[in-house]
mmCIF file with all atom_site columns, C-alpha atoms and ligand atoms in Angstrom:
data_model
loop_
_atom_site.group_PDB
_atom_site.id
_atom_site.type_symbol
_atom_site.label_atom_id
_atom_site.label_alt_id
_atom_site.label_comp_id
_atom_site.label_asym_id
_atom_site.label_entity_id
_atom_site.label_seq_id
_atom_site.pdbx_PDB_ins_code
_atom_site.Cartn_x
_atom_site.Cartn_y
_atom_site.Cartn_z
_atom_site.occupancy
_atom_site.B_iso_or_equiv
_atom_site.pdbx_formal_charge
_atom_site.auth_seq_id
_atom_site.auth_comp_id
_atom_site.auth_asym_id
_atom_site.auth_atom_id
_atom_site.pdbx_PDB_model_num
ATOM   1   C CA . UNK J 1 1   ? 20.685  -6.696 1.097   1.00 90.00 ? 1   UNK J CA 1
ATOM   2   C CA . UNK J 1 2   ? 19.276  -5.715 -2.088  1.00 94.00 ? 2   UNK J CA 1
ATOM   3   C CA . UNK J 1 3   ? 20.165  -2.203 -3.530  1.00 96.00 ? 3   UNK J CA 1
ATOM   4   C CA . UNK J 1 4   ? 19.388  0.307  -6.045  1.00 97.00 ? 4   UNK J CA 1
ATOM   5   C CA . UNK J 1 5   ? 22.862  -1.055 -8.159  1.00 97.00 ? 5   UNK J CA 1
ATOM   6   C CA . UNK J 1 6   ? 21.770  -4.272 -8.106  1.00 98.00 ? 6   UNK J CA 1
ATOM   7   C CA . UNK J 1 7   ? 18.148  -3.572 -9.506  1.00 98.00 ? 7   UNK J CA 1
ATOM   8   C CA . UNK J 1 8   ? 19.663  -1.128 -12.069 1.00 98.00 ? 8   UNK J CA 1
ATOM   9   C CA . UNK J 1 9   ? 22.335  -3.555 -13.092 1.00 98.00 ? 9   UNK J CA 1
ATOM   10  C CA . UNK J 1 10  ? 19.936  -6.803 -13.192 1.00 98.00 ? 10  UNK J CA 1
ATOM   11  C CA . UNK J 1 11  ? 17.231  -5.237 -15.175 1.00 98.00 ? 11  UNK J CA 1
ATOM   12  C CA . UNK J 1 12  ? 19.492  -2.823 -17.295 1.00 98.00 ? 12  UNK J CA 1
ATOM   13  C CA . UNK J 1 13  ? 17.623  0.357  -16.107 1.00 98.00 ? 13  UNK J CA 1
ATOM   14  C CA . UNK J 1 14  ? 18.698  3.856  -17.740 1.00 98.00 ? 14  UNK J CA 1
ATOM   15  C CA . UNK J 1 15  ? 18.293  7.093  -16.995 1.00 98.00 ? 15  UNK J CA 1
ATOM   16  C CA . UNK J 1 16  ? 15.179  8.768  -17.446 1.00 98.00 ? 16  UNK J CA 1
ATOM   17  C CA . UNK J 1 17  ? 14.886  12.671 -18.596 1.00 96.00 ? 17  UNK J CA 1
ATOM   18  C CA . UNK J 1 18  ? 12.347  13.065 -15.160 1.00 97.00 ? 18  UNK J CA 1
ATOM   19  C CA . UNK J 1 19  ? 14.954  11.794 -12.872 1.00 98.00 ? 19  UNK J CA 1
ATOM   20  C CA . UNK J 1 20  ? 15.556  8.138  -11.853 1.00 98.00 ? 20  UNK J CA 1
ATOM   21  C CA . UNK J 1 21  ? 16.175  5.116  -13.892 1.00 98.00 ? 21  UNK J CA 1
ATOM   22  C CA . UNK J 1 22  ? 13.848  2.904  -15.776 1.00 98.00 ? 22  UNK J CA 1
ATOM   23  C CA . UNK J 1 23  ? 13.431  0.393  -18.188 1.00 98.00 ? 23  UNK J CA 1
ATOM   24  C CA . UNK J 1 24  ? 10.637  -0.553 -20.758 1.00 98.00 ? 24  UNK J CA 1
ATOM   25  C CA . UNK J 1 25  ? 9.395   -4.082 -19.842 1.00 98.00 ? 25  UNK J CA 1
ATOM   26  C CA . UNK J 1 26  ? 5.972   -4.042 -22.023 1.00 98.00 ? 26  UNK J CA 1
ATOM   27  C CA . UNK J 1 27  ? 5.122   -2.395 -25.319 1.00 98.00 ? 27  UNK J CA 1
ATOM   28  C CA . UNK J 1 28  ? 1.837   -4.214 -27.238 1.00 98.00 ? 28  UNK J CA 1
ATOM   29  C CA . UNK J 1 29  ? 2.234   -5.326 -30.679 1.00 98.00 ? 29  UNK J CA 1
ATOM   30  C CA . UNK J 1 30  ? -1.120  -3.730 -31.406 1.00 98.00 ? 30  UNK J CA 1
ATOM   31  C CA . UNK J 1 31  ? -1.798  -0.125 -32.418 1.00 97.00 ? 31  UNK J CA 1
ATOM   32  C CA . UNK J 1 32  ? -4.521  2.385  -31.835 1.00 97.00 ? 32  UNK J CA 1
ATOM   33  C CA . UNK J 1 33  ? -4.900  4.444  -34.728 1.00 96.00 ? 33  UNK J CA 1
ATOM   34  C CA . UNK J 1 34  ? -4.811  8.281  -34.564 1.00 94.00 ? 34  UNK J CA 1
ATOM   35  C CA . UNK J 1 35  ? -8.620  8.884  -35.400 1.00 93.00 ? 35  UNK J CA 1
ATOM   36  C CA . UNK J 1 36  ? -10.149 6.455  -33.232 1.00 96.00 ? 36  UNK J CA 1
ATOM   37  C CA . UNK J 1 37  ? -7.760  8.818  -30.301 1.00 95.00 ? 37  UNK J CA 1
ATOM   38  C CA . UNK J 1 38  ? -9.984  11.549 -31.464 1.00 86.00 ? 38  UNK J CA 1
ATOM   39  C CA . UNK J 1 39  ? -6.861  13.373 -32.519 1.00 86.00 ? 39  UNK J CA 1
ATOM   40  C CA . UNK J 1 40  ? -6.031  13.800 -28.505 1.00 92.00 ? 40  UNK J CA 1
ATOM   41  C CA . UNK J 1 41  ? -2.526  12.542 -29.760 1.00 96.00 ? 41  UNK J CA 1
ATOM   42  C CA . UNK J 1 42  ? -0.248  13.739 -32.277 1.00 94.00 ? 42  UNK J CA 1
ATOM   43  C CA . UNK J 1 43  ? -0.223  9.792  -33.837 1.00 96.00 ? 43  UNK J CA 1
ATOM   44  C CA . UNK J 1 44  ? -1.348  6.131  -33.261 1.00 97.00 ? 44  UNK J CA 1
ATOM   45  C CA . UNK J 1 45  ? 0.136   4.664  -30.132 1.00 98.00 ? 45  UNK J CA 1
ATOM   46  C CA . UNK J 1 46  ? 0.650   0.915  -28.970 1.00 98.00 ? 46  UNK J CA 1
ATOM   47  C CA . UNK J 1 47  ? -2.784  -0.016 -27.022 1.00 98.00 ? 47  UNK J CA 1
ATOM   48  C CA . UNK J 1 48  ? -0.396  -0.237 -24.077 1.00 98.00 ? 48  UNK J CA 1
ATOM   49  C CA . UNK J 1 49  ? 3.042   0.149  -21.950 1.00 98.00 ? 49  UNK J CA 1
ATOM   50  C CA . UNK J 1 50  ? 4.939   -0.502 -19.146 1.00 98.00 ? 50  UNK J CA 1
ATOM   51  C CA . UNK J 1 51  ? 8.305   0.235  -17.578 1.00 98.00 ? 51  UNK J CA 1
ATOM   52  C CA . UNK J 1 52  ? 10.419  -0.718 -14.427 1.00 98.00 ? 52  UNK J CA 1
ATOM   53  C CA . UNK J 1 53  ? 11.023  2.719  -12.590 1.00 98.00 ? 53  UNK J CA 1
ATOM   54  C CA . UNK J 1 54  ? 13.671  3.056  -9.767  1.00 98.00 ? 54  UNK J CA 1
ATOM   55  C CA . UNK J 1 55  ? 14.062  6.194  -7.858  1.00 98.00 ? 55  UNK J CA 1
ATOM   56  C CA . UNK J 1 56  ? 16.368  6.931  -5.117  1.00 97.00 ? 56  UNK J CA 1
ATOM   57  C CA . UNK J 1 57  ? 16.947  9.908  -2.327  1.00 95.00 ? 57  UNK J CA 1
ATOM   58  C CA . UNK J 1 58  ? 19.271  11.576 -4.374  1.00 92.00 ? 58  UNK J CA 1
ATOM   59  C CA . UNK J 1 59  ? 17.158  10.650 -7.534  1.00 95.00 ? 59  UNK J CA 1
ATOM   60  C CA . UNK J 1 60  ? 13.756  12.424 -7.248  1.00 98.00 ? 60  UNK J CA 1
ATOM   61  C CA . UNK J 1 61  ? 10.887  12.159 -10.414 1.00 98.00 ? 61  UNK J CA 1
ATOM   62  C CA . UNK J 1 62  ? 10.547  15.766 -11.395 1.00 98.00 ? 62  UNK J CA 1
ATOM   63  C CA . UNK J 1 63  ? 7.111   17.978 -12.158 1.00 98.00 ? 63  UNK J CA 1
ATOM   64  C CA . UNK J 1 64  ? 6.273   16.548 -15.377 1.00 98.00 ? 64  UNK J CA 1
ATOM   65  C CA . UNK J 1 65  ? 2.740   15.323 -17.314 1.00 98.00 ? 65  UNK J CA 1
ATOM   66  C CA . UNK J 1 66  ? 1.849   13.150 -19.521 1.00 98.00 ? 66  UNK J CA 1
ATOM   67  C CA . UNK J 1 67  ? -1.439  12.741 -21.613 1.00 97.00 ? 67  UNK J CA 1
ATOM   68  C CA . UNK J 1 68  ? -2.719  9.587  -20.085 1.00 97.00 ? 68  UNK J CA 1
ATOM   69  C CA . UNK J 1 69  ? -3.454  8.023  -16.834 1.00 98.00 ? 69  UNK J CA 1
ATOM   70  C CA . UNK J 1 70  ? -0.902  6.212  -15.579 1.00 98.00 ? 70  UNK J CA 1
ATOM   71  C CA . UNK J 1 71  ? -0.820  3.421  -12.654 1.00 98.00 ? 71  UNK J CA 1
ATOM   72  C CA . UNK J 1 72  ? 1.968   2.971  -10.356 1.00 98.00 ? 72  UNK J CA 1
ATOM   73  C CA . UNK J 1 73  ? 2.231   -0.090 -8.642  1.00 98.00 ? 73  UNK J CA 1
ATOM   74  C CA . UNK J 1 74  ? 4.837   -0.913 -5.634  1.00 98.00 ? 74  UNK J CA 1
ATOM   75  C CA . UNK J 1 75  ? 7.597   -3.520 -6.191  1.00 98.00 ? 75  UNK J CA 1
ATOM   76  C CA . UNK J 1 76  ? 10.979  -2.865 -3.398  1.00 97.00 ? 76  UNK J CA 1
ATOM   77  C CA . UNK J 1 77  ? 12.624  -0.781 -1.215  1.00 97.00 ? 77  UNK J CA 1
ATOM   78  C CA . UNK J 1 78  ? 11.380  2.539  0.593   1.00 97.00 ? 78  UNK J CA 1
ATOM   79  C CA . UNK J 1 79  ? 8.233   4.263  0.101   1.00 98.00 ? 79  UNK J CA 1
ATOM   80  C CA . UNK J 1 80  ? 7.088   6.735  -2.327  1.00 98.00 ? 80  UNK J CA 1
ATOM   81  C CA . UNK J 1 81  ? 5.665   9.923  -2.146  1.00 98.00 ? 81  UNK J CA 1
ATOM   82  C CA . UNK J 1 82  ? 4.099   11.050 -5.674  1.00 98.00 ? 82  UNK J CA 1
ATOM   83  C CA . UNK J 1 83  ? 2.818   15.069 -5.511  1.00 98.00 ? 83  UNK J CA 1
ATOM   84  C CA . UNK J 1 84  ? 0.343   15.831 -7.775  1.00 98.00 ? 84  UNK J CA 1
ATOM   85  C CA . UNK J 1 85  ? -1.325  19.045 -9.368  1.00 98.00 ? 85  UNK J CA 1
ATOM   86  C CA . UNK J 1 86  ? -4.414  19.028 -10.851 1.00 98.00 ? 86  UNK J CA 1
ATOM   87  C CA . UNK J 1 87  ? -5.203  21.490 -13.984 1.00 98.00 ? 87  UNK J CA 1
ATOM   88  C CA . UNK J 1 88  ? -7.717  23.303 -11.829 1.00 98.00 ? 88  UNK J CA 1
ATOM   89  C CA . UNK J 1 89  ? -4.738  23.576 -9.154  1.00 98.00 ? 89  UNK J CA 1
ATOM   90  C CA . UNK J 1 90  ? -5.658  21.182 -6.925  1.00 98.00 ? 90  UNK J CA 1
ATOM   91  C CA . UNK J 1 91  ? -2.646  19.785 -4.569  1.00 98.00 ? 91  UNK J CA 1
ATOM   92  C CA . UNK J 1 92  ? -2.747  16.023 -3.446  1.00 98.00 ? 92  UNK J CA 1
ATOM   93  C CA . UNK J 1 93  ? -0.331  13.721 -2.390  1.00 98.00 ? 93  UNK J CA 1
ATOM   94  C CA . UNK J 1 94  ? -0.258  9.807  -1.666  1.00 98.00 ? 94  UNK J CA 1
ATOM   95  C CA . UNK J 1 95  ? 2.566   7.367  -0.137  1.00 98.00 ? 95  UNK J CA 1
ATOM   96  C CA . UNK J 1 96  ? 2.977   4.615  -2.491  1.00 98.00 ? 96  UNK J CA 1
ATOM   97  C CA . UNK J 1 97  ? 4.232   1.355  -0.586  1.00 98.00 ? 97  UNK J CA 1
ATOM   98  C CA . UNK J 1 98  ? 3.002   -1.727 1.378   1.00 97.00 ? 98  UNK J CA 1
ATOM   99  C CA . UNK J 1 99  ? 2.389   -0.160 4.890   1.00 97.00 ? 99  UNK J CA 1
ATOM   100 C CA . UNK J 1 100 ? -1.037  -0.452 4.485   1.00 98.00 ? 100 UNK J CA 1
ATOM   101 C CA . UNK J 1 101 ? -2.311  0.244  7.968   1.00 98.00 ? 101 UNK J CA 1
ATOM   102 C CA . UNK J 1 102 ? -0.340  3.514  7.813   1.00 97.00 ? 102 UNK J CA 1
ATOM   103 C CA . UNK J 1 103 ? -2.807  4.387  4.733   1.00 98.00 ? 103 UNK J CA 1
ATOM   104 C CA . UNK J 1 104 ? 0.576   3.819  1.877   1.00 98.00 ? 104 UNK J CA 1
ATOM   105 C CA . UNK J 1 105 ? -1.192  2.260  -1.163  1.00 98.00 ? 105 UNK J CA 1
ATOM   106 C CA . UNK J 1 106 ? 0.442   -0.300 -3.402  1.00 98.00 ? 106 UNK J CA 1
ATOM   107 C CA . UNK J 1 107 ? -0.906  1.041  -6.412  1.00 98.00 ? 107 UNK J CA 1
ATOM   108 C CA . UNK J 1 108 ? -2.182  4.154  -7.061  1.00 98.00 ? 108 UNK J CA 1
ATOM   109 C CA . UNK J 1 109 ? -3.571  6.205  -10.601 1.00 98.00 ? 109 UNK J CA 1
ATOM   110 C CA . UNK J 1 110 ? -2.253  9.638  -11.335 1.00 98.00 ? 110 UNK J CA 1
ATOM   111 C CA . UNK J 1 111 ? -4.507  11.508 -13.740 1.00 98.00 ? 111 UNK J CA 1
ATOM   112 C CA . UNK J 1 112 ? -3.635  12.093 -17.596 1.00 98.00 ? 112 UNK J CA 1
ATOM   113 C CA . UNK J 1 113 ? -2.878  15.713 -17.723 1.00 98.00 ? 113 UNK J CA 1
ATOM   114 C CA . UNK J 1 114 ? -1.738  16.291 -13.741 1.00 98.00 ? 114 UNK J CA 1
ATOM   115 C CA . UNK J 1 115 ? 1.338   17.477 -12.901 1.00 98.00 ? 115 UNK J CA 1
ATOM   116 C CA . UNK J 1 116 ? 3.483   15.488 -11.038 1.00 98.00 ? 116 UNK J CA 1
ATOM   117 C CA . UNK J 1 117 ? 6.763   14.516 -9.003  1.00 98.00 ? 117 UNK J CA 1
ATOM   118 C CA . UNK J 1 118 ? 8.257   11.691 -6.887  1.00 98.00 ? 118 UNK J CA 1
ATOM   119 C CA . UNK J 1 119 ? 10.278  11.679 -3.998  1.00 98.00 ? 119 UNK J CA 1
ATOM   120 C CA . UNK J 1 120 ? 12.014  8.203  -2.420  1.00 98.00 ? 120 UNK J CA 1
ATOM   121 C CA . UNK J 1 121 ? 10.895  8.698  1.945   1.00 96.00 ? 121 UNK J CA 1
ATOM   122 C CA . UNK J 1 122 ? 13.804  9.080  3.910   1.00 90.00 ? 122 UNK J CA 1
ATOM   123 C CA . UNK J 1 123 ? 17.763  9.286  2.837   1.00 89.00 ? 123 UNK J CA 1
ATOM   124 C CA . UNK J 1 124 ? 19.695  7.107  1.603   1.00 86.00 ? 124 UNK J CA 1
ATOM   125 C CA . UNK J 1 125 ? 16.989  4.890  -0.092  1.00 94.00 ? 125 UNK J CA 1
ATOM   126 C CA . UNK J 1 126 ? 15.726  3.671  -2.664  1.00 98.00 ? 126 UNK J CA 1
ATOM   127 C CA . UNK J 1 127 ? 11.765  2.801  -4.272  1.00 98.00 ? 127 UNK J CA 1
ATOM   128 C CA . UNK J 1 128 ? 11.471  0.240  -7.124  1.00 98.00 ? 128 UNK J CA 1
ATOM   129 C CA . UNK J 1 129 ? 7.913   0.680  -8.644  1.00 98.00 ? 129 UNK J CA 1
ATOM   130 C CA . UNK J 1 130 ? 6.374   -0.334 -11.889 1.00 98.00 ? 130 UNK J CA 1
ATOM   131 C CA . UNK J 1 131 ? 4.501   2.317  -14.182 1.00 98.00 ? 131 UNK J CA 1
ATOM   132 C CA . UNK J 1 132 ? 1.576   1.611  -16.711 1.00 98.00 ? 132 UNK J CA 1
ATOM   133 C CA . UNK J 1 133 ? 0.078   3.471  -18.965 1.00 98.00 ? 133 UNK J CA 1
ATOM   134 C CA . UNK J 1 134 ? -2.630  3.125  -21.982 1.00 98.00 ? 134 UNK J CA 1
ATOM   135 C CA . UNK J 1 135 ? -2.383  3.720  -25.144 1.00 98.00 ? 135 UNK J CA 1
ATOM   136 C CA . UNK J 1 136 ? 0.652   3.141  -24.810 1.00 98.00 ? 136 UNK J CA 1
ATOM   137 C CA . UNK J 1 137 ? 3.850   5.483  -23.500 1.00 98.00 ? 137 UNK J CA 1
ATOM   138 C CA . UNK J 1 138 ? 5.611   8.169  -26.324 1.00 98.00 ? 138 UNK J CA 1
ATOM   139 C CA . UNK J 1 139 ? 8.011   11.221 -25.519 1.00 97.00 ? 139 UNK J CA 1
ATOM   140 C CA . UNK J 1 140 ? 5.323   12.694 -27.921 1.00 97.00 ? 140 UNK J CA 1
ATOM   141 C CA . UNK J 1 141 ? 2.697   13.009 -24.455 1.00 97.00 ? 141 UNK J CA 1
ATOM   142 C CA . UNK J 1 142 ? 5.903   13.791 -22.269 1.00 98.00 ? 142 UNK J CA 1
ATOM   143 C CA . UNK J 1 143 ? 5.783   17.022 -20.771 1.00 98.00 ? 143 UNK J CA 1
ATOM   144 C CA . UNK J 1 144 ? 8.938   18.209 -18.322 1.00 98.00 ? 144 UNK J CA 1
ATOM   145 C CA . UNK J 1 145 ? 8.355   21.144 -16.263 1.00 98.00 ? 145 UNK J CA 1
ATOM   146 C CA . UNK J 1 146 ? 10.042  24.441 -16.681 1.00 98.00 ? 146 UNK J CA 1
ATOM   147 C CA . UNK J 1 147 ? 9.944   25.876 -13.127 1.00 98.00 ? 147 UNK J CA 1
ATOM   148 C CA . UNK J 1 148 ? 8.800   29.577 -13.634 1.00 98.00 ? 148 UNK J CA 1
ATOM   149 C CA . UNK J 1 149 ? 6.247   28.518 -15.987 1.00 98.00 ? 149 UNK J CA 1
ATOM   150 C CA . UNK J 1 150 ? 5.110   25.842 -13.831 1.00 98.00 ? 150 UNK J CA 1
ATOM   151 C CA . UNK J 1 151 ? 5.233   28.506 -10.930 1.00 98.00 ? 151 UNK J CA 1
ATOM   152 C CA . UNK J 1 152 ? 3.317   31.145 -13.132 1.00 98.00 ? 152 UNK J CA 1
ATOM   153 C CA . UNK J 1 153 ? 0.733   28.685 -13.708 1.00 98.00 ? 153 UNK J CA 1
ATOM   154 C CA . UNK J 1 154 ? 0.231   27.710 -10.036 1.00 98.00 ? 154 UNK J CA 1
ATOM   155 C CA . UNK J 1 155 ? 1.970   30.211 -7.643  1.00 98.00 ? 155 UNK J CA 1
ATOM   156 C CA . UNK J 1 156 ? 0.185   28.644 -4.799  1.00 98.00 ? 156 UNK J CA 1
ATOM   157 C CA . UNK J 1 157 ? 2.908   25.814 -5.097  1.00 98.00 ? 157 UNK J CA 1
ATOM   158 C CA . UNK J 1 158 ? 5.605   27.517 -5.521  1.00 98.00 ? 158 UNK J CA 1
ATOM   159 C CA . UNK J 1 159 ? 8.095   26.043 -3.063  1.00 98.00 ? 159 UNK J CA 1
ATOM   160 C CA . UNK J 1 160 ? 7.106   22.755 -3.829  1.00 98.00 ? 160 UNK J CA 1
ATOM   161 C CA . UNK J 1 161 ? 7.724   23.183 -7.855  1.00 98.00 ? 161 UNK J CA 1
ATOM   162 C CA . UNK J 1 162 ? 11.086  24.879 -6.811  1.00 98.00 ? 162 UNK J CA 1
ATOM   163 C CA . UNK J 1 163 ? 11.855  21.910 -4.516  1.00 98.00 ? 163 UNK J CA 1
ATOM   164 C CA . UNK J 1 164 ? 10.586  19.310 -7.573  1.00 98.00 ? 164 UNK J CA 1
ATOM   165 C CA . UNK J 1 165 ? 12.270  20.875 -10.693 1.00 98.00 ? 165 UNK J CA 1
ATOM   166 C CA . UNK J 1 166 ? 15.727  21.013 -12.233 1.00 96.00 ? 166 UNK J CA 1
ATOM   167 C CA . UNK J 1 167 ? 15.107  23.720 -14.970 1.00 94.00 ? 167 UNK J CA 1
HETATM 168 N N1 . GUN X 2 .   ? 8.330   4.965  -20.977 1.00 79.42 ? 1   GUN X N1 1
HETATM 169 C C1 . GUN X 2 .   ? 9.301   5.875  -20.937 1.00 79.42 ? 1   GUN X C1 1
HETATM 170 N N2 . GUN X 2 .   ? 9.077   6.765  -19.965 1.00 79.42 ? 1   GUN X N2 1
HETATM 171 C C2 . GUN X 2 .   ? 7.927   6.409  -19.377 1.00 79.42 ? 1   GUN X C2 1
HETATM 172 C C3 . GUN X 2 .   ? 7.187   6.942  -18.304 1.00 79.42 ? 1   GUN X C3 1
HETATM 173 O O1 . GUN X 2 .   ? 7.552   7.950  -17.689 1.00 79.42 ? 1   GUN X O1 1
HETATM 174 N N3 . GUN X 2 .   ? 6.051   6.307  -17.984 1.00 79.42 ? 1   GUN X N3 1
HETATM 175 C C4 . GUN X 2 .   ? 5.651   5.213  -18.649 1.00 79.42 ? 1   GUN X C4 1
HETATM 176 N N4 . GUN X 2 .   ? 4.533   4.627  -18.256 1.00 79.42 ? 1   GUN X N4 1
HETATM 177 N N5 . GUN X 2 .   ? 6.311   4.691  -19.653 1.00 79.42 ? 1   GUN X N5 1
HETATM 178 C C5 . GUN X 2 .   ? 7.460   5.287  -20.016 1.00 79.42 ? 1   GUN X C5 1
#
């Protein structure tokens, strides 16, 4: 039986700072430059990137954001719950994975600028995705959650910041 080892050994996946392990697969040779981003980013970024992304039960994606949409699509292993918060506050949540007729979605788009968190279903498990975003990834757009600033900014959620944070 496959396991999380063997997909972080084959494809060389590291840790990320959100939690879980990943591993850039795509990163275009091209370059969008910083004006025609209408200064939304701090520089030019690649027109687009993708990574592996592996999460387990014990390896969760914490409350973070990031300044462009980004698409998730299902590869292995146990479904995925990703939490979201809008800017506005706005709490939704979506099982990534092939069980179709139970309403999980192979691929799904979280919003540029929502918070958000993923959790592996079940223990012991482990969900092998593949994340996309354009322009293309930088730490730059990467946001990690602090936890009491997170739960100043939404109180409404507090348990479920506390429950999807490390700091
Ligand atoms: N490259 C490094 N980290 C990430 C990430 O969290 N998402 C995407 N799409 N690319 C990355």
């Amino acid at each position: 039986m496959l396991t999380a080892k063997d997909i972080i050994g084959k494809f060389d996946l590291q840790p990320h700072p959100e939690g879980g392990f990943y591993k850039e697969t795509y990163r275009s040779a091209g370059q969008i430059s910083s004006s025609a981003l209408d200064g939304y980013y701090s520089g030019s970024r690649n027109y687009a990137t993708s990574i592996y992304f592996l999460l387990t039960s014990e390896a969760f994606s914490a409350f973070h954001r990031i300044k462009q949409d980004e698409i998730w699509h299902f590869y292995e292993g146990n479904p995925i719950c990703i939490h979201s918060i809008s800017p506005s506050g706005i709490y939704s949540k979506i099982i990534l994975g092939m069980a179709i007729k139970k309403g999980e979605v192979p691929q799904y788009v979280v919003p540029g600028g929502h918070w958000f968190a993923a959790e592996v279903i079940g223990n012991g498990n482990f969900g092998f995705v593949g994340c996309t975003v354009s322009p293309g990834f930088d730490f730059a757009d990467f946001e990690l959650a602090d936890s009491t600033n997170l739960i100043q900014l939404f109180p409404a959620h507090q348990l479920l910041i506390k429950q999807f944070t490390r700091v």
